[in-house]
């Protein structure tokens, strides 16, 4: 898989993707991740990529020119072009799973008040938001989306089973509480059932606790 990130802040996008599991996946050739500076497609001598809003309004908007040129150059036949924006469809595990079977993603990062709408109408296949809050720039959101997709690629996680057992996979419940050693930490005990070796009882306990946790923290998942 290839993922290109188009942003005014390539270092912000790449920093979280340069360590640990994602870094190893890149080294192993499971994914090819590149970040491109949108300013490289700016035309004027100030390398300008933004301007005032037509019809008034606060802040600045990203110009269509550099975005049309950059996307035109980076896009291939099989590319899905994604725009990171708080106005997008909310990114969920199911969306990550769907995107993990694409061959090429071009993730465009919004900045300032967003991008000229003609870019969205003409060039964007999917607008994505990582949640109902506003970040200073889309590069952070692009790194989040990239991380969650890459870890689903075959071979990216050492343990092939782990994506299936975690929260937001099927069933739609949060994970049960988990414990490691020691069994007694300063008088705080690991629940007996987890030390019992009784697999059916452990599975039942985990299901019950997952349900309790989901009810407390994410009742919306049970609707
Ligand atoms: N850019 C700013 N805020 C964002 C968000 N919540 N999701 C995606 N891109 C963004």
CSV table of C-alpha atoms and ligand atoms in Angstrom, one decimal:
chain,number,residue,atom,x,y,z
A,1,UNK,CA,0.0,0.0,0.0
A,2,UNK,CA,1.1,3.6,-0.7
A,3,UNK,CA,0.0,6.6,1.4
A,4,UNK,CA,0.9,10.1,0.3
A,5,UNK,CA,0.1,13.0,2.7
A,6,UNK,CA,-0.2,16.4,1.3
A,7,UNK,CA,0.2,19.1,3.9
A,8,UNK,CA,1.8,22.4,4.9
A,9,UNK,CA,3.5,20.5,7.8
A,10,UNK,CA,5.1,17.3,6.5
A,11,UNK,CA,7.1,16.9,9.8
A,12,UNK,CA,4.0,16.9,11.9
A,13,UNK,CA,2.4,14.2,9.7
A,14,UNK,CA,5.5,12.0,9.7
A,15,UNK,CA,6.8,12.3,13.3
A,16,UNK,CA,4.2,9.9,14.7
A,17,UNK,CA,4.7,7.5,11.8
A,18,UNK,CA,8.4,7.2,12.3
A,19,UNK,CA,8.5,5.1,15.4
A,20,UNK,CA,7.6,1.6,16.6
A,21,UNK,CA,5.1,-0.5,14.7
A,22,UNK,CA,4.5,1.9,11.8
A,23,UNK,CA,8.2,2.5,11.3
A,24,UNK,CA,8.8,-1.3,11.2
A,25,UNK,CA,5.9,-1.7,8.7
A,26,UNK,CA,7.5,0.9,6.5
A,27,UNK,CA,11.0,-0.7,6.7
A,28,UNK,CA,9.4,-4.1,5.9
A,29,UNK,CA,7.9,-2.6,2.7
A,30,UNK,CA,4.3,-3.3,3.9
A,31,UNK,CA,3.5,0.4,3.4
A,32,UNK,CA,5.2,3.3,1.6
A,33,UNK,CA,4.4,6.6,3.4
A,34,UNK,CA,5.5,9.9,2.0
A,35,UNK,CA,4.6,13.5,3.0
A,36,UNK,CA,4.7,16.3,0.5
A,37,UNK,CA,4.8,20.1,1.3
A,38,UNK,CA,1.9,21.8,-0.5
A,39,UNK,CA,4.1,25.0,-0.7
A,40,UNK,CA,6.2,23.2,-3.4
A,41,UNK,CA,3.2,23.7,-5.7
A,42,UNK,CA,2.7,27.4,-4.8
A,43,UNK,CA,3.2,29.7,-7.8
A,44,UNK,CA,4.1,33.2,-6.5
A,45,UNK,CA,7.4,34.2,-4.9
A,46,UNK,CA,6.0,34.2,-1.4
A,47,UNK,CA,4.9,30.6,-1.9
A,48,UNK,CA,1.4,31.5,-0.9
A,49,UNK,CA,-1.2,28.8,-0.3
A,50,UNK,CA,-4.1,30.7,1.3
A,51,UNK,CA,-6.2,33.8,0.8
A,52,UNK,CA,-9.2,35.6,2.2
A,53,UNK,CA,-12.8,34.2,2.1
A,54,UNK,CA,-15.1,35.4,-0.7
A,55,UNK,CA,-18.1,37.1,0.8
A,56,UNK,CA,-16.3,37.8,4.1
A,57,UNK,CA,-15.7,35.7,7.2
A,58,UNK,CA,-13.0,35.0,9.6
A,59,UNK,CA,-9.6,33.5,8.7
A,60,UNK,CA,-8.1,32.3,5.5
A,61,UNK,CA,-8.9,29.5,3.1
A,62,UNK,CA,-6.5,27.3,1.1
A,63,UNK,CA,-6.2,28.3,-2.5
A,64,UNK,CA,-7.5,26.0,-5.3
A,65,UNK,CA,-4.4,26.5,-7.5
A,66,UNK,CA,-1.7,24.7,-5.5
A,67,UNK,CA,-4.1,21.9,-4.5
A,68,UNK,CA,-5.3,21.2,-8.0
A,69,UNK,CA,-1.7,21.1,-9.2
A,70,UNK,CA,-0.4,18.9,-6.4
A,71,UNK,CA,-3.3,16.4,-6.4
A,72,UNK,CA,-3.1,16.3,-10.2
A,73,UNK,CA,0.5,15.3,-9.9
A,74,UNK,CA,0.3,12.9,-7.0
A,75,UNK,CA,-2.9,11.1,-8.0
A,76,UNK,CA,-2.8,7.9,-10.0
A,77,UNK,CA,-5.5,5.7,-11.5
A,78,UNK,CA,-6.2,3.7,-8.4
A,79,UNK,CA,-5.9,6.6,-5.9
A,80,UNK,CA,-8.5,7.4,-3.3
A,81,UNK,CA,-8.2,11.1,-2.5
A,82,UNK,CA,-9.2,12.0,1.1
A,83,UNK,CA,-9.5,15.4,2.8
A,84,UNK,CA,-9.0,15.7,6.5
A,85,UNK,CA,-11.6,18.2,7.8
A,86,UNK,CA,-13.9,18.6,10.8
A,87,UNK,CA,-16.7,18.8,8.3
A,88,UNK,CA,-16.0,15.2,7.2
A,89,UNK,CA,-17.6,11.8,7.8
A,90,UNK,CA,-16.5,10.6,11.3
A,91,UNK,CA,-13.6,8.2,11.1
A,92,UNK,CA,-14.4,4.8,12.8
A,93,UNK,CA,-12.7,1.4,12.9
A,94,UNK,CA,-15.0,0.2,10.1
A,95,UNK,CA,-13.8,3.0,7.9
A,96,UNK,CA,-10.1,2.1,8.7
A,97,UNK,CA,-10.8,-1.5,7.8
A,98,UNK,CA,-12.4,-0.5,4.5
A,99,UNK,CA,-9.6,1.8,3.6
A,100,UNK,CA,-7.0,-0.8,4.5
A,101,UNK,CA,-7.9,-2.7,1.3
A,102,UNK,CA,-7.1,0.3,-1.0
A,103,UNK,CA,-3.8,0.4,-2.9
A,104,UNK,CA,-3.1,4.1,-2.8
A,105,UNK,CA,-4.4,6.8,-0.5
A,106,UNK,CA,-3.7,10.5,-1.0
A,107,UNK,CA,-4.5,12.3,2.2
A,108,UNK,CA,-5.0,16.1,1.9
A,109,UNK,CA,-4.7,18.1,5.1
A,110,UNK,CA,-6.8,21.1,5.6
A,111,UNK,CA,-5.5,24.1,7.4
A,112,UNK,CA,-6.8,27.6,8.3
A,113,UNK,CA,-10.6,27.7,7.7
A,114,UNK,CA,-10.4,24.8,5.3
A,115,UNK,CA,-10.1,24.5,1.5
A,116,UNK,CA,-11.9,26.2,-1.4
A,117,UNK,CA,-15.0,24.2,-2.1
A,118,UNK,CA,-14.2,23.6,-5.8
A,119,UNK,CA,-11.3,21.4,-4.6
A,120,UNK,CA,-13.8,19.2,-2.7
A,121,UNK,CA,-16.3,19.1,-5.6
A,122,UNK,CA,-13.7,18.2,-8.2
A,123,UNK,CA,-11.0,16.2,-6.6
A,124,UNK,CA,-12.0,14.7,-3.2
A,125,UNK,CA,-13.4,11.2,-3.0
A,126,UNK,CA,-14.0,11.2,0.8
A,127,UNK,CA,-14.0,13.9,3.5
A,128,UNK,CA,-12.9,12.5,6.9
A,129,UNK,CA,-13.1,13.9,10.4
A,130,UNK,CA,-11.4,12.2,13.4
A,131,UNK,CA,-13.9,13.5,15.9
A,132,UNK,CA,-16.1,16.4,17.0
A,133,UNK,CA,-13.3,18.8,17.9
A,134,UNK,CA,-11.1,21.2,15.9
A,135,UNK,CA,-7.4,20.7,15.5
A,136,UNK,CA,-4.9,23.4,14.4
A,137,UNK,CA,-4.2,21.4,11.3
A,138,UNK,CA,-5.2,18.3,9.4
A,139,UNK,CA,-1.7,16.8,9.5
A,140,UNK,CA,-2.3,15.5,13.0
A,141,UNK,CA,-5.6,13.9,11.8
A,142,UNK,CA,-3.8,12.4,8.8
A,143,UNK,CA,-1.3,10.7,11.1
A,144,UNK,CA,-4.1,9.3,13.2
A,145,UNK,CA,-5.9,7.9,10.2
A,146,UNK,CA,-2.7,6.5,8.6
A,147,UNK,CA,-1.7,4.8,11.9
A,148,UNK,CA,-5.0,3.1,12.3
A,149,UNK,CA,-5.0,1.8,8.7
A,150,UNK,CA,-1.4,0.7,8.6
A,151,UNK,CA,-1.7,-1.4,11.7
A,152,UNK,CA,-4.5,-3.4,9.9
A,153,UNK,CA,-2.3,-4.3,7.0
A,154,UNK,CA,-1.2,-8.0,6.9
A,155,UNK,CA,2.1,-8.4,8.8
A,156,UNK,CA,2.1,-5.0,10.4
A,157,UNK,CA,1.4,-6.3,13.9
A,158,UNK,CA,3.5,-9.2,15.1
A,159,UNK,CA,0.5,-10.9,16.6
A,160,UNK,CA,-2.0,-11.5,13.7
A,161,UNK,CA,-4.9,-12.1,16.1
A,162,UNK,CA,-4.8,-8.8,18.0
A,163,UNK,CA,-6.8,-6.6,15.7
A,164,UNK,CA,-9.8,-9.0,16.0
A,165,UNK,CA,-10.0,-9.0,19.8
A,166,UNK,CA,-9.9,-5.3,20.5
A,167,UNK,CA,-12.5,-2.6,21.0
A,168,UNK,CA,-14.6,-1.6,18.1
A,169,UNK,CA,-14.2,-4.9,16.3
A,170,UNK,CA,-17.2,-7.2,16.3
A,171,UNK,CA,-19.1,-7.1,18.7
A,172,UNK,CA,-19.3,-3.4,19.1
A,173,UNK,CA,-18.1,-3.3,22.7
A,174,UNK,CA,-15.2,-1.7,24.5
A,175,UNK,CA,-12.6,-4.1,25.8
A,176,UNK,CA,-12.8,-5.6,29.2
A,177,UNK,CA,-10.4,-4.4,31.9
A,178,UNK,CA,-7.0,-6.2,31.7
A,179,UNK,CA,-4.4,-7.0,34.3
A,180,UNK,CA,-0.8,-8.2,34.4
A,181,UNK,CA,1.6,-9.3,37.2
A,182,UNK,CA,1.9,-9.2,40.2
A,183,UNK,CA,-1.4,-10.8,41.2
A,184,UNK,CA,-1.3,-8.7,44.4
A,185,UNK,CA,0.0,-5.1,43.9
A,186,UNK,CA,0.0,-3.2,47.2
A,187,UNK,CA,-3.1,-5.0,48.2
A,188,UNK,CA,-4.8,-4.4,44.9
A,189,UNK,CA,-5.8,-7.8,43.6
A,190,UNK,CA,-6.2,-9.3,40.1
A,191,UNK,CA,-9.8,-10.7,40.0
A,192,UNK,CA,-9.6,-14.4,41.0
A,193,UNK,CA,-11.4,-15.7,37.9
A,194,UNK,CA,-8.5,-14.4,35.7
A,195,UNK,CA,-6.1,-16.6,37.7
A,196,UNK,CA,-8.4,-19.7,37.7
A,197,UNK,CA,-7.3,-21.1,34.3
A,198,UNK,CA,-11.1,-21.7,33.6
A,199,UNK,CA,-11.4,-20.4,30.0
A,200,UNK,CA,-15.2,-20.5,29.7
A,201,UNK,CA,-15.5,-18.6,33.0
A,202,UNK,CA,-12.9,-16.1,31.9
A,203,UNK,CA,-14.7,-15.5,28.6
A,204,UNK,CA,-18.0,-14.9,30.4
A,205,UNK,CA,-16.3,-12.5,32.9
A,206,UNK,CA,-14.7,-10.5,30.0
A,207,UNK,CA,-18.0,-10.3,28.2
A,208,UNK,CA,-19.8,-9.0,31.3
A,209,UNK,CA,-17.1,-6.5,32.1
A,210,UNK,CA,-17.0,-5.3,28.5
A,211,UNK,CA,-20.7,-4.7,28.7
A,212,UNK,CA,-20.4,-2.8,32.0
A,213,UNK,CA,-17.6,-0.6,30.7
A,214,UNK,CA,-19.4,0.1,27.5
A,215,UNK,CA,-22.6,1.1,29.4
A,216,UNK,CA,-20.6,3.5,31.6
A,217,UNK,CA,-18.3,5.1,29.0
A,218,UNK,CA,-20.0,4.6,25.6
A,219,UNK,CA,-23.7,4.0,26.0
A,220,UNK,CA,-24.1,5.2,22.4
A,221,UNK,CA,-22.5,1.9,21.2
A,222,UNK,CA,-25.3,-0.1,22.7
A,223,UNK,CA,-28.1,1.8,21.0
B,1,LIG,N1,-8.7,19.4,11.0
B,1,LIG,C1,-9.1,20.1,12.1
B,1,LIG,N2,-9.8,19.4,12.9
B,1,LIG,C2,-10.0,18.1,12.3
B,1,LIG,C3,-10.7,17.0,12.7
B,1,LIG,N3,-11.4,16.9,13.9
B,1,LIG,N4,-10.7,15.9,11.9
B,1,LIG,C4,-10.0,16.0,10.7
B,1,LIG,N5,-9.3,17.1,10.3
B,1,LIG,C5,-9.3,18.1,11.1
